Amino acid sequence: MTNKTLCIIKPDAVKKNLAGQIITKITEAGFKIKAMKMVRLSNESAGGFYEVHKNRPFYEELVKFMTSGPCIPIALEKENAVADYRALIGATDPAEAAEGTVRKLFAENKSENAVHGSDSDENAAIEIAHFFSRKELLENYAD
Ligand code: ADP
Ligand code: MG
């Protein structure tokens, strides 16, 4: 699944009603929305999604944050999707993010940082499958 990446508009940004502005930035940068939904994650779902970080000191805080309200996972498509989307959102910590990036514009801090982005093609495929069923993807990826 190259040319695909997973965005999540995180609970902080949904709560602040920033979803529309964030989606506009993403689509203006040339990404196509292939699948999207709004969901309130369970502890199991959020914990599983961030399994790779389970030994990090911030894991518990991260799962608590990601389950604190609804979030909006979005499967995106574009040439060079993973790298281009990470450039668009900026550094994990908004204080270190470049001017004009989504996190610089909309994020609170290193924990509540408005959006998720996949870090490789391989993880993008795994992460998209975490949120979207084979049926949803087949329907949406048909054209
Ligand atoms: P990214 O989301 O930029 O890929 P990571 O994969 O390193 O960043 O971390 C996943 C998420 O965990 C971050 O987006 C952020 O919400 C949270 N996080 C990362 N590092 C910290 C930290 N030092 N303190 C609190 N939360 C963190
Ligand atoms: Mg990451």
PDB file of N, CA and C and ligand atoms in Angstrom, residues 50 52-53 86 92 103 116-119 127, ligand 2:
ATOM      1  N   TYR A  50      -1.110   2.129  19.477  1.00  0.00           N
ATOM      2  CA  TYR A  50       0.185   2.675  19.919  1.00  0.00           C
ATOM      3  C   TYR A  50       1.054   1.625  20.625  1.00  0.00           C
ATOM      4  N   VAL A  52       3.529  -0.024  19.811  1.00  0.00           N
ATOM      5  CA  VAL A  52       4.970   0.182  19.619  1.00  0.00           C
ATOM      6  C   VAL A  52       5.567   1.084  20.716  1.00  0.00           C
ATOM      7  N   HIS A  53       4.702   1.922  21.342  1.00  0.00           N
ATOM      8  CA  HIS A  53       5.183   2.843  22.381  1.00  0.00           C
ATOM      9  C   HIS A  53       4.903   2.332  23.794  1.00  0.00           C
ATOM     10  N   ARG A  86       4.004  13.923   6.568  1.00  0.00           N
ATOM     11  CA  ARG A  86       4.766  14.267   7.790  1.00  0.00           C
ATOM     12  C   ARG A  86       5.373  15.670   7.663  1.00  0.00           C
ATOM     13  N   THR A  92       6.732  16.432  16.055  1.00  0.00           N
ATOM     14  CA  THR A  92       5.851  15.927  17.116  1.00  0.00           C
ATOM     15  C   THR A  92       5.516  17.016  18.130  1.00  0.00           C
ATOM     16  N   ARG A 103       0.745  21.100  12.990  1.00  0.00           N
ATOM     17  CA  ARG A 103       0.990  21.087  14.436  1.00  0.00           C
ATOM     18  C   ARG A 103       1.389  22.481  14.936  1.00  0.00           C
ATOM     19  N   HIS A 116      -2.175  12.697  13.988  1.00  0.00           N
ATOM     20  CA  HIS A 116      -1.254  11.576  13.834  1.00  0.00           C
ATOM     21  C   HIS A 116      -0.824  11.480  12.373  1.00  0.00           C
ATOM     22  N   GLY A 117       0.363  10.943  12.147  1.00  0.00           N
ATOM     23  CA  GLY A 117       0.792  10.591  10.786  1.00  0.00           C
ATOM     24  C   GLY A 117       1.621   9.325  10.803  1.00  0.00           C
ATOM     25  N   SER A 118       1.370   8.437   9.847  1.00  0.00           N
ATOM     26  CA  SER A 118       2.154   7.195   9.739  1.00  0.00           C
ATOM     27  C   SER A 118       3.620   7.530   9.482  1.00  0.00           C
ATOM     28  N   ASP A 119       4.524   6.614   9.910  1.00  0.00           N
ATOM     29  CA  ASP A 119       5.960   6.896   9.738  1.00  0.00           C
ATOM     30  C   ASP A 119       6.620   6.047   8.654  1.00  0.00           C
ATOM     31  N   GLU A 127      -1.886   0.656   9.917  1.00  0.00           N
ATOM     32  CA  GLU A 127      -2.720   1.640  10.613  1.00  0.00           C
ATOM     33  C   GLU A 127      -4.047   1.874   9.890  1.00  0.00           C
TER      34      GLU A 127
HETATM   35 MG    MG B   2       4.876   8.053  15.239  1.00  0.00          MG
END
